[in-house]
Coordinates of C-alpha atoms in Angstrom, one line a residue:
M1 CA 99.4 132.6 102.1
K2 CA 100.2 132.5 100.2
F3 CA 99.2 133.8 97.4
V4 CA 97.9 137.5 99.5
R5 CA 99.2 139.0 95.9
T6 CA 96.6 137.6 93.9
W7 CA 93.9 138.5 96.1
I8 CA 94.6 142.1 96.1
I9 CA 93.8 142.1 92.5
P10 CA 90.2 141.5 93.0
L11 CA 89.8 143.5 96.2
L12 CA 90.7 146.3 94.3
I13 CA 88.4 145.2 90.7
L14 CA 85.5 145.5 93.3
M15 CA 86.8 148.8 95.7
L16 CA 89.0 151.2 93.1
V17 CA 87.5 154.7 93.6
W18 CA 89.5 156.4 91.4
P19 CA 88.8 160.4 90.8
M20 CA 88.1 160.8 86.7
T21 CA 88.1 164.3 86.2
G22 CA 86.2 166.2 82.6
T23 CA 82.5 164.2 83.1
Q24 CA 80.0 166.4 84.4
K25 CA 77.2 164.9 82.9
S26 CA 74.9 162.3 84.4
D27 CA 76.2 158.7 85.6
A28 CA 74.0 157.2 82.4
A29 CA 76.0 159.5 79.8
A30 CA 79.2 158.6 81.4
A31 CA 78.3 154.9 81.1
S32 CA 77.4 155.3 77.9
R33 CA 81.7 156.0 77.2
D34 CA 82.3 152.7 78.5
I35 CA 85.2 152.5 81.0
Q36 CA 87.7 149.5 80.2
I37 CA 89.9 148.0 82.9
F38 CA 93.1 146.3 82.2
L39 CA 94.7 143.7 84.7
D40 CA 98.9 143.3 84.0
G41 CA 97.7 144.0 80.1
A42 CA 95.1 141.9 79.9
L43 CA 91.3 143.2 79.3
L44 CA 88.9 142.6 82.3
P45 CA 85.3 141.5 80.6
S46 CA 82.4 142.4 81.9
D47 CA 78.5 142.1 81.3
T48 CA 77.7 145.4 82.9
A49 CA 80.1 148.4 81.8
P50 CA 81.7 150.0 84.9
F51 CA 80.3 153.6 84.9
I52 CA 81.4 157.2 86.6
K53 CA 79.3 158.9 89.6
T54 CA 79.7 162.3 89.3
A55 CA 78.3 164.1 92.0
E56 CA 80.8 161.8 94.4
N57 CA 83.3 161.5 91.0
V58 CA 84.3 157.8 91.3
T59 CA 84.1 154.9 89.7
M60 CA 81.6 151.7 90.3
V61 CA 82.0 148.5 89.1
P62 CA 80.4 144.8 89.0
L63 CA 80.6 142.4 91.5
R64 CA 80.0 139.9 89.2
V65 CA 84.0 140.9 88.0
I66 CA 85.1 139.8 91.2
S67 CA 83.0 136.2 91.6
E68 CA 83.2 135.2 88.1
G69 CA 86.4 136.8 86.6
L70 CA 88.8 136.6 89.4
G71 CA 88.2 133.7 91.0
V72 CA 87.4 135.6 94.6
Q73 CA 85.2 133.8 97.2
V74 CA 82.0 135.8 97.6
E75 CA 79.2 135.4 99.8
W76 CA 75.7 137.0 99.1
S77 CA 73.0 137.4 102.0
A78 CA 70.2 138.6 100.7
S79 CA 68.6 139.3 103.5
S80 CA 71.5 141.4 104.5
R81 CA 71.9 142.8 101.2
T82 CA 75.5 141.9 102.2
A83 CA 78.8 140.2 100.0
T84 CA 81.3 138.5 101.9
L85 CA 84.7 138.3 99.9
S86 CA 87.1 136.1 101.2
K87 CA 91.1 135.4 100.1
D88 CA 94.3 134.6 101.2
G89 CA 94.3 135.7 104.9
S90 CA 92.0 138.8 104.0
V91 CA 88.0 139.2 104.3
L92 CA 85.8 142.2 103.5
I93 CA 82.3 142.9 103.8
L94 CA 80.0 145.1 101.6
G95 CA 76.8 146.0 101.7
I96 CA 74.1 147.9 99.7
G97 CA 73.6 151.4 101.1
K98 CA 76.7 151.3 103.8
K99 CA 78.8 153.9 103.8
S100 CA 81.4 151.6 105.6
A101 CA 83.1 148.3 104.4
Q102 CA 84.4 146.0 106.7
V103 CA 88.1 145.2 106.2
N104 CA 89.4 142.1 108.4
G105 CA 86.8 143.6 111.4
N106 CA 88.1 147.1 110.7
S107 CA 85.3 149.4 109.6
V108 CA 86.7 152.0 106.7
P109 CA 84.4 154.4 106.0
L110 CA 83.6 154.5 101.7
E111 CA 82.7 157.7 99.7
V112 CA 79.8 156.1 97.8
S113 CA 77.8 152.7 98.6
V114 CA 77.2 149.4 97.0
E115 CA 74.7 149.9 94.9
N116 CA 71.9 148.2 92.7
K117 CA 72.3 148.6 89.2
D118 CA 70.6 146.9 86.4
G119 CA 70.1 143.5 88.2
R120 CA 74.1 143.9 89.1
T121 CA 75.4 145.5 92.6
M122 CA 77.9 147.7 91.4
A123 CA 80.5 148.4 94.0
P124 CA 83.0 151.7 94.7
L125 CA 86.8 150.9 94.3
R126 CA 89.1 153.7 96.3
F127 CA 91.0 152.4 99.4
V128 CA 92.1 149.3 98.5
S129 CA 94.2 150.3 96.4
E130 CA 95.7 152.6 98.7
Q131 CA 96.2 150.7 101.3
L132 CA 97.8 147.4 99.9
G133 CA 99.4 149.5 97.4
L134 CA 98.8 148.7 94.4
T135 CA 99.9 150.8 90.9
V136 CA 96.8 152.2 88.9
D137 CA 96.5 154.3 86.5
W138 CA 93.5 156.5 84.9
D139 CA 94.4 157.3 81.2
Q140 CA 91.1 159.9 81.0
N141 CA 91.4 160.2 76.6
A142 CA 91.7 156.6 76.8
R143 CA 88.8 156.0 79.2
T144 CA 90.6 153.2 80.5
I145 CA 92.4 151.9 83.7
T146 CA 95.0 149.9 84.4
L147 CA 95.7 148.5 87.2
T148 CA 99.3 146.3 88.0
S149 CA 99.5 143.5 90.2
L150 CA 102.0 142.8 92.9
D151 CA 102.7 140.1 90.7
A152 CA 102.7 141.5 87.0
V153 CA 105.5 140.7 84.6
T154 CA 106.9 144.0 84.7
E155 CA 110.8 144.6 83.3
E156 CA 113.0 145.2 86.8
P157 CA 115.8 148.3 86.4
P158 CA 119.3 146.4 86.9
V159 CA 120.4 146.5 90.8
T160 CA 123.2 145.5 91.7
V161 CA 123.1 144.3 95.7
P162 CA 125.6 142.6 98.1
P163 CA 124.0 139.9 99.6
V164 CA 124.0 139.2 103.2
D165 CA 126.1 136.4 103.6
P166 CA 126.4 135.4 108.0
S167 CA 128.6 133.1 109.1
P168 CA 127.7 129.7 108.9
T169 CA 127.0 128.7 111.6
P170 CA 127.2 123.7 112.1
D171 CA 124.5 121.1 111.3
L172 CA 123.8 120.1 114.4
S173 CA 121.5 117.2 113.4
G174 CA 122.0 116.3 110.3
P175 CA 119.3 116.6 106.9
K176 CA 115.7 116.3 107.6
Q177 CA 112.9 115.9 105.3
P178 CA 109.3 115.7 106.2
T179 CA 108.0 112.2 104.6
Q180 CA 109.6 109.3 105.8
N181 CA 108.5 106.9 103.1
G182 CA 108.4 108.4 99.2
E183 CA 107.9 111.8 98.0
L184 CA 105.5 114.4 100.0
R185 CA 102.1 115.6 99.2
G186 CA 100.9 118.3 101.5
A187 CA 98.3 120.5 101.4
W188 CA 97.5 123.9 103.2
V189 CA 95.4 124.5 105.9
S190 CA 94.6 127.9 106.8
T191 CA 92.6 128.7 109.7
V192 CA 93.4 132.9 109.4
S193 CA 90.0 133.8 108.1
N194 CA 88.5 130.8 108.7
L195 CA 89.6 129.9 105.4
D196 CA 90.2 126.1 105.6
W197 CA 89.5 124.8 109.5
P198 CA 87.6 125.6 111.2
S199 CA 84.2 127.0 109.9
K200 CA 82.6 130.1 111.5
T201 CA 79.6 128.4 112.0
S202 CA 81.2 126.3 114.2
Y203 CA 82.6 129.0 116.4
G204 CA 82.8 127.5 120.2
K205 CA 81.6 124.4 118.9
A206 CA 84.4 121.8 120.1
E207 CA 82.6 118.4 118.9
A208 CA 81.7 120.3 115.8
Q209 CA 85.0 121.6 115.0
K210 CA 86.9 117.9 115.4
E211 CA 84.0 116.6 113.2
E212 CA 85.0 119.3 110.3
Y213 CA 88.7 118.4 110.6
I214 CA 88.1 114.6 110.5
K215 CA 86.0 115.6 107.3
L216 CA 88.8 117.6 105.5
L217 CA 91.9 114.6 106.5
D218 CA 89.2 112.3 104.8
D219 CA 89.2 114.2 101.6
L220 CA 92.5 114.7 101.8
Q221 CA 93.7 111.6 102.5
G222 CA 91.1 110.0 99.8
M223 CA 92.9 112.4 97.1
G224 CA 96.3 111.2 98.4
I225 CA 98.1 113.9 100.6
N226 CA 99.9 112.1 103.6
A227 CA 100.9 115.7 105.5
V228 CA 99.0 119.2 106.1
F229 CA 100.3 121.8 107.0
V230 CA 97.8 123.8 109.3
Q231 CA 98.8 127.5 110.5
V232 CA 99.2 127.1 114.6
R233 CA 99.9 130.6 114.8
P234 CA 97.8 132.6 112.5
S235 CA 98.7 136.1 113.9
G236 CA 100.3 137.1 116.4
D237 CA 97.8 134.2 118.6
A238 CA 97.5 130.2 119.0
I239 CA 95.1 127.4 118.4
Y240 CA 96.2 125.8 121.2
P241 CA 96.4 127.2 125.1
S242 CA 100.0 129.4 125.4
K243 CA 101.5 130.9 128.2
L244 CA 102.9 133.7 125.5
V245 CA 100.0 134.3 122.9
P246 CA 96.5 134.8 123.5
W247 CA 93.8 131.9 122.2
T248 CA 93.2 133.5 118.5
T249 CA 89.8 134.3 117.5
Y250 CA 89.2 132.3 114.8
L251 CA 87.8 129.2 117.1
T252 CA 85.7 131.4 119.1
G253 CA 84.8 134.5 117.3
T254 CA 86.6 136.0 119.7
A255 CA 90.2 136.9 120.5
G256 CA 91.6 135.2 123.8
K257 CA 88.5 133.0 124.6
D258 CA 89.3 129.4 126.0
P259 CA 87.9 127.2 122.9
G260 CA 87.3 124.5 125.9
Y261 CA 89.7 121.8 124.5
D262 CA 93.0 121.7 123.3
P263 CA 93.0 122.2 119.6
L264 CA 96.0 121.5 118.2
Q265 CA 96.6 118.0 120.6
F266 CA 93.9 116.6 118.5
L267 CA 94.7 117.8 115.2
I268 CA 98.1 116.1 115.6
E269 CA 96.6 112.8 117.2
E270 CA 93.7 113.0 114.2
T271 CA 96.4 113.3 111.9
H272 CA 98.3 110.5 113.4
S273 CA 96.7 108.0 113.7
R274 CA 96.2 108.0 110.0
G275 CA 99.6 107.1 109.7
M276 CA 100.0 111.3 108.2
E277 CA 102.5 113.5 109.4
F278 CA 101.4 117.0 110.8
H279 CA 103.6 120.5 110.3
A280 CA 102.7 123.1 112.3
W281 CA 102.4 126.0 110.3
F282 CA 103.8 130.0 111.6
N283 CA 103.2 133.5 109.9
P284 CA 106.1 134.8 112.4
F285 CA 105.4 138.6 112.2
R286 CA 101.7 139.4 111.2
A287 CA 100.0 140.8 114.2
N288 CA 96.8 141.3 113.7
T289 CA 95.5 141.4 110.0
G290 CA 93.9 144.3 111.0
S291 CA 95.1 148.0 112.8
D292 CA 92.5 147.8 115.7
T293 CA 93.8 146.9 119.0
S294 CA 90.5 147.9 121.0
K295 CA 89.6 144.2 121.0
L296 CA 93.1 142.3 121.0
P297 CA 93.7 140.6 124.9
A298 CA 96.1 142.4 126.8
N299 CA 98.8 139.5 126.6
H300 CA 98.9 140.4 122.6
V301 CA 102.2 141.8 121.6
A302 CA 101.1 144.6 120.2
K303 CA 99.1 145.4 123.5
Q304 CA 102.4 144.4 125.7
H305 CA 105.1 145.7 123.3
P306 CA 103.5 148.8 121.8
E307 CA 107.2 149.9 120.8
W308 CA 107.7 146.7 118.7
I309 CA 104.5 146.7 116.1
V310 CA 104.8 148.6 112.9
K311 CA 101.6 149.7 111.1
F312 CA 101.2 149.0 107.4
G313 CA 98.7 148.5 104.8
G314 CA 95.7 148.3 107.4
K315 CA 97.8 145.4 109.7
L316 CA 100.1 145.1 112.3
Y317 CA 103.4 143.7 111.9
I318 CA 105.9 142.6 114.8
N319 CA 109.4 144.5 113.7
P320 CA 111.7 142.0 112.6
G321 CA 114.3 144.5 113.6
V322 CA 113.8 144.5 116.9
P323 CA 116.3 141.6 118.2
A324 CA 113.9 141.2 121.1
A325 CA 111.2 140.6 118.9
R326 CA 112.3 137.9 116.8
E327 CA 113.7 136.8 119.9
H328 CA 109.3 136.8 121.3
V329 CA 108.6 134.8 118.3
I330 CA 111.0 132.0 118.6
S331 CA 109.7 131.5 121.8
A332 CA 106.4 131.1 120.8
V333 CA 107.5 128.6 118.0
M334 CA 109.4 126.6 120.3
E335 CA 106.6 126.5 122.9
V336 CA 104.9 124.3 120.4
V337 CA 107.9 122.3 119.8
K338 CA 108.4 121.7 123.4
G339 CA 105.5 120.7 124.1
Y340 CA 103.5 118.9 121.3
D341 CA 104.8 115.7 119.0
I342 CA 104.6 117.9 115.7
D343 CA 107.2 116.2 113.1
G344 CA 107.6 120.1 111.8
V345 CA 108.2 123.9 112.2
H346 CA 107.3 125.5 108.4
L347 CA 107.1 129.3 107.7
D348 CA 104.9 130.7 105.1
D349 CA 106.7 133.8 103.4
Y350 CA 105.2 136.8 105.5
F351 CA 108.4 138.1 106.8
Y352 CA 108.5 142.4 105.3
P353 CA 105.5 143.6 103.7
T354 CA 105.4 143.9 100.3
G355 CA 103.5 146.6 98.6
E356 CA 106.4 149.7 99.5
T357 CA 105.2 152.9 97.9
A358 CA 106.8 156.1 97.9
S359 CA 103.8 156.8 100.1
A360 CA 103.8 154.0 101.9
K361 CA 106.5 152.5 104.1
F362 CA 106.9 150.2 106.3
N363 CA 108.4 152.6 109.3
D364 CA 111.2 151.1 110.0
D365 CA 113.9 154.4 110.2
S366 CA 114.5 154.4 114.1
T367 CA 115.1 150.8 114.6
Y368 CA 117.3 150.5 111.4
K369 CA 119.5 153.2 113.5
S370 CA 118.7 152.5 116.8
Y371 CA 120.0 148.2 115.7
N372 CA 122.7 147.9 113.7
A373 CA 125.8 147.3 115.3
N374 CA 126.9 145.7 112.2
K375 CA 127.1 149.3 110.8
I376 CA 124.5 147.8 107.3
A377 CA 125.0 151.0 105.1
N378 CA 122.3 149.2 103.0
K379 CA 118.5 149.3 104.4
G380 CA 117.6 146.3 102.8
D381 CA 121.1 144.3 103.3
W382 CA 119.8 145.3 107.0
R383 CA 116.5 143.7 106.9
R384 CA 117.8 140.9 104.9
D385 CA 120.4 140.5 108.0
N386 CA 117.4 140.7 110.3
I387 CA 115.4 137.7 108.5
N388 CA 118.7 135.9 108.2
E389 CA 119.5 135.9 112.0
F390 CA 115.7 135.3 113.0
V391 CA 116.2 132.0 110.5
R392 CA 119.5 131.3 111.5
D393 CA 118.6 131.2 115.3
L394 CA 115.5 129.3 115.4
G395 CA 116.9 126.6 113.4
I396 CA 119.1 125.8 116.1
S397 CA 116.9 126.5 118.6
V398 CA 114.6 124.0 117.1
H399 CA 117.4 121.5 116.2
Q400 CA 119.1 122.1 119.8
E401 CA 115.5 120.3 120.8
K402 CA 114.1 117.8 118.8
P403 CA 117.4 117.3 116.0
A404 CA 114.5 115.0 113.8
I405 CA 112.3 117.8 113.0
A406 CA 112.2 118.8 109.1
Y407 CA 112.2 122.7 110.1
G408 CA 111.5 124.8 106.4
I409 CA 110.5 127.7 104.9
S410 CA 107.9 128.4 101.7
P411 CA 109.0 131.8 100.4
Y412 CA 108.3 133.4 97.0
G413 CA 108.4 131.5 94.2
V414 CA 110.9 134.2 92.1
W415 CA 114.3 134.7 94.4
R416 CA 115.5 137.3 91.8
N417 CA 115.4 138.0 88.2
K418 CA 118.0 137.7 85.6
A419 CA 117.9 141.5 85.1
S420 CA 118.9 142.2 88.5
D421 CA 121.5 139.6 89.3
V422 CA 122.7 137.1 87.4
T423 CA 122.3 134.8 89.1
G424 CA 118.3 135.1 89.4
S425 CA 115.9 132.8 87.6
D426 CA 115.0 134.0 83.7
T427 CA 111.9 135.9 85.0
K428 CA 110.4 138.6 84.7
A429 CA 108.3 138.8 88.1
S430 CA 107.3 142.4 89.5
V431 CA 107.8 140.9 93.3
T432 CA 110.9 138.3 94.4
A433 CA 112.0 137.6 97.6
Y434 CA 114.9 139.0 97.9
D435 CA 114.0 142.5 96.7
S436 CA 109.9 142.1 98.2
T437 CA 110.0 140.2 101.1
Y438 CA 114.0 140.8 102.5
A439 CA 114.2 136.7 102.3
D440 CA 117.9 135.5 101.6
V441 CA 117.0 132.3 100.7
L442 CA 120.0 131.4 99.2
T443 CA 121.9 132.1 102.4
W444 CA 119.7 129.5 104.3
I445 CA 120.7 127.1 101.8
R446 CA 124.0 127.1 101.2
N447 CA 124.5 127.5 105.3
G448 CA 122.2 124.1 105.6
W449 CA 120.1 126.8 108.4
I450 CA 117.1 125.1 106.5
D451 CA 116.0 121.4 106.5
Y452 CA 113.9 122.1 103.0
V453 CA 112.8 124.9 101.2
T454 CA 109.5 125.0 99.6
P455 CA 108.8 128.2 96.4
Q456 CA 105.5 129.0 95.5
I457 CA 105.3 128.3 92.2
Y458 CA 102.4 129.9 91.4
W459 CA 102.1 129.8 87.2
S460 CA 101.8 127.9 84.6
M461 CA 103.8 126.0 82.2
T462 CA 102.6 128.3 79.7
R463 CA 103.2 131.5 81.2
K464 CA 106.4 133.1 80.1
E465 CA 107.5 135.4 81.8
V466 CA 107.3 133.6 85.0
Q467 CA 107.4 130.0 83.3
Y468 CA 106.7 126.9 85.9
D469 CA 109.2 124.3 84.4
I470 CA 112.1 127.4 84.2
I471 CA 111.5 128.1 88.2
A472 CA 111.5 124.4 89.2
N473 CA 114.5 124.1 87.4
W474 CA 116.4 127.3 88.7
W475 CA 115.5 125.8 92.4
A476 CA 117.2 122.6 92.0
G477 CA 120.1 123.8 90.6
K478 CA 120.1 125.5 93.8
V479 CA 119.8 123.3 95.9
R480 CA 122.2 120.5 94.4
G481 CA 124.4 119.5 96.4
T482 CA 123.1 120.6 99.4
N483 CA 120.9 118.4 102.2
V484 CA 118.6 121.0 101.7
K485 CA 115.6 119.3 100.4
L486 CA 113.3 120.4 97.8
Y487 CA 109.4 120.7 97.4
I488 CA 107.0 122.6 95.4
G489 CA 104.3 124.8 96.3
H490 CA 101.0 124.5 94.0
A491 CA 98.3 126.7 93.2
P492 CA 95.0 124.8 93.0
Y493 CA 93.2 127.5 93.7
K494 CA 94.2 129.5 90.2
L495 CA 92.4 126.6 88.4
G496 CA 89.7 128.0 86.0
S497 CA 91.0 132.1 86.9
P498 CA 91.5 134.0 83.4
E499 CA 95.1 133.7 84.0
I500 CA 97.4 132.1 81.7
G501 CA 97.6 128.5 81.7
W502 CA 94.5 127.7 84.8
G503 CA 92.0 126.9 82.8
N504 CA 92.1 123.1 82.7
A505 CA 93.0 120.7 85.9
Q506 CA 95.9 119.0 83.8
E507 CA 97.6 122.0 84.6
I508 CA 98.3 120.0 87.8
I509 CA 99.6 117.2 86.8
N510 CA 101.5 118.2 84.0
Q511 CA 103.6 120.1 86.6
L512 CA 103.7 116.8 89.3
E513 CA 104.8 114.9 85.8
Y514 CA 107.5 117.9 85.8
N515 CA 108.3 117.1 88.9
R516 CA 109.5 113.7 88.9
Q517 CA 111.8 114.4 86.0
I518 CA 114.0 116.5 88.3
P519 CA 115.6 113.9 90.9
E520 CA 116.2 117.0 93.6
I521 CA 112.4 117.8 93.8
S522 CA 111.0 115.1 96.7
G523 CA 107.5 116.2 96.5
S524 CA 104.6 118.9 96.4
I525 CA 102.6 120.9 98.6
F526 CA 99.4 122.5 97.6
F527 CA 97.3 126.0 98.7
S528 CA 95.4 125.0 100.4
A529 CA 93.3 122.4 101.7
K530 CA 90.2 124.0 100.7
D531 CA 90.7 124.3 97.0
L532 CA 91.5 120.9 96.6
R533 CA 88.2 120.2 98.0
R534 CA 86.0 121.9 95.9
N535 CA 87.6 119.9 93.0
P536 CA 88.3 122.7 90.9
L537 CA 87.6 121.6 86.7
G538 CA 87.8 118.5 88.3
L539 CA 91.0 118.2 90.0
I540 CA 90.4 115.5 92.3
P541 CA 90.2 112.3 90.3
L542 CA 93.0 113.4 88.2
L543 CA 94.9 113.7 91.3
Q544 CA 93.6 110.3 93.0
S545 CA 94.6 108.8 89.5
Y546 CA 98.1 110.5 89.2
Y547 CA 99.0 109.4 93.1
N548 CA 97.2 105.5 92.2
N549 CA 99.2 105.2 89.7
N550 CA 103.0 106.8 90.4

């Protein structure tokens, strides 16, 4: 989910092909003048210097920077001479000598193929930056590449944008909370790209997938986890038999193929048999992780309603500005609410995609003109209004059908910076929920449209520009006096990364201990299950000790 933003960075370092002029000598000569790469102001170390392929005029960077320096999951196949990189919903496959790369199942041409140099795998870099909208600056005199990530902590100019405040709707069922006894101790379980469950090796094998989930619950429960948030709708599809959307490819390897059982029913029963809670996690508007529709089933939304689809950043999105498209998503969610004994409906932070630039826009201009009955003059306000209507209407539908279900959303960790809005947090994040994903979370809280909010506070206690405790306090203040519960999204996936504050597993424990000091914080959710299970920097025994003693 969460966390596509941090994985964009390692991808860029792998794939950025950046033209450089003024160097017309040999590769060896170019390599002798080391190129330095800076990420958000910090120098990225490398035991093999990047170099320029002068014939093609591109830069080559060692794969080891990704695997060791930045925490992206890398699997190397010696037999096929390919590297598979996976993180937060995307998969990229690179092969030595290959003229194209596989990005989320789509073949994308490369100007220069991956190669081996002095025992190191070196990769060309360009198209990821173009597709994912990152800022890249080349200083020829200093021979430096400056990368600015979506999480970069740069000052934003003050912006005055009037908040969208639709009329409140009545609370139909009273406050909810996921856990009935004590605090929430949750884990996100991603199915997209087989990140957490099931594994690719279990494609089409029902019993193997069941055993994998049982083992996953064994591991999580052993750490003290009492709730799972399982991604039942990865991208316009389903891990359950649906009358509205096709079977996901992540169960069998083939989109639309029946796995031979009802995975969702099994997951719920197995979870409940342990006294744990099961929350159905939906990605509402992502239609497909790639842009190729040729292999999608006939009943996929991109095939049935291409007029609802916007292509952006190499992915397909359901346009939130189309009322009928929003109703389609709500119907898909309600199919699960009506048909399964779930404890909650959970949405992640994917509303409108981030990463728009002057040359790469989310193309909804015609939708803005066609579906703007309220004549909202500012397009950003119009987008927020679309999401507000969706959040409100889905909550009404959920609570009318099953009042006991908890309905919550996990937005980006910073709502707005104080520099942009006096009511914002004292932070300097370049991506904010309000301005980047058009999620007006405070309106949802104020009007009681959601039962809980789980901001993804994926920074450490020592990252001054986006400091954990400052942000947690800010959110606590916003839910204070309301019926909306506050749970915090934590980032164990960052442990061991070079980002400030993640060099010791105690960071997670310190955050949990801090939460206990704030009455409004009722629990935590960790991203993600696989990152807990790999025991980063010895986190598991620390969690066990903490939860056993508290």
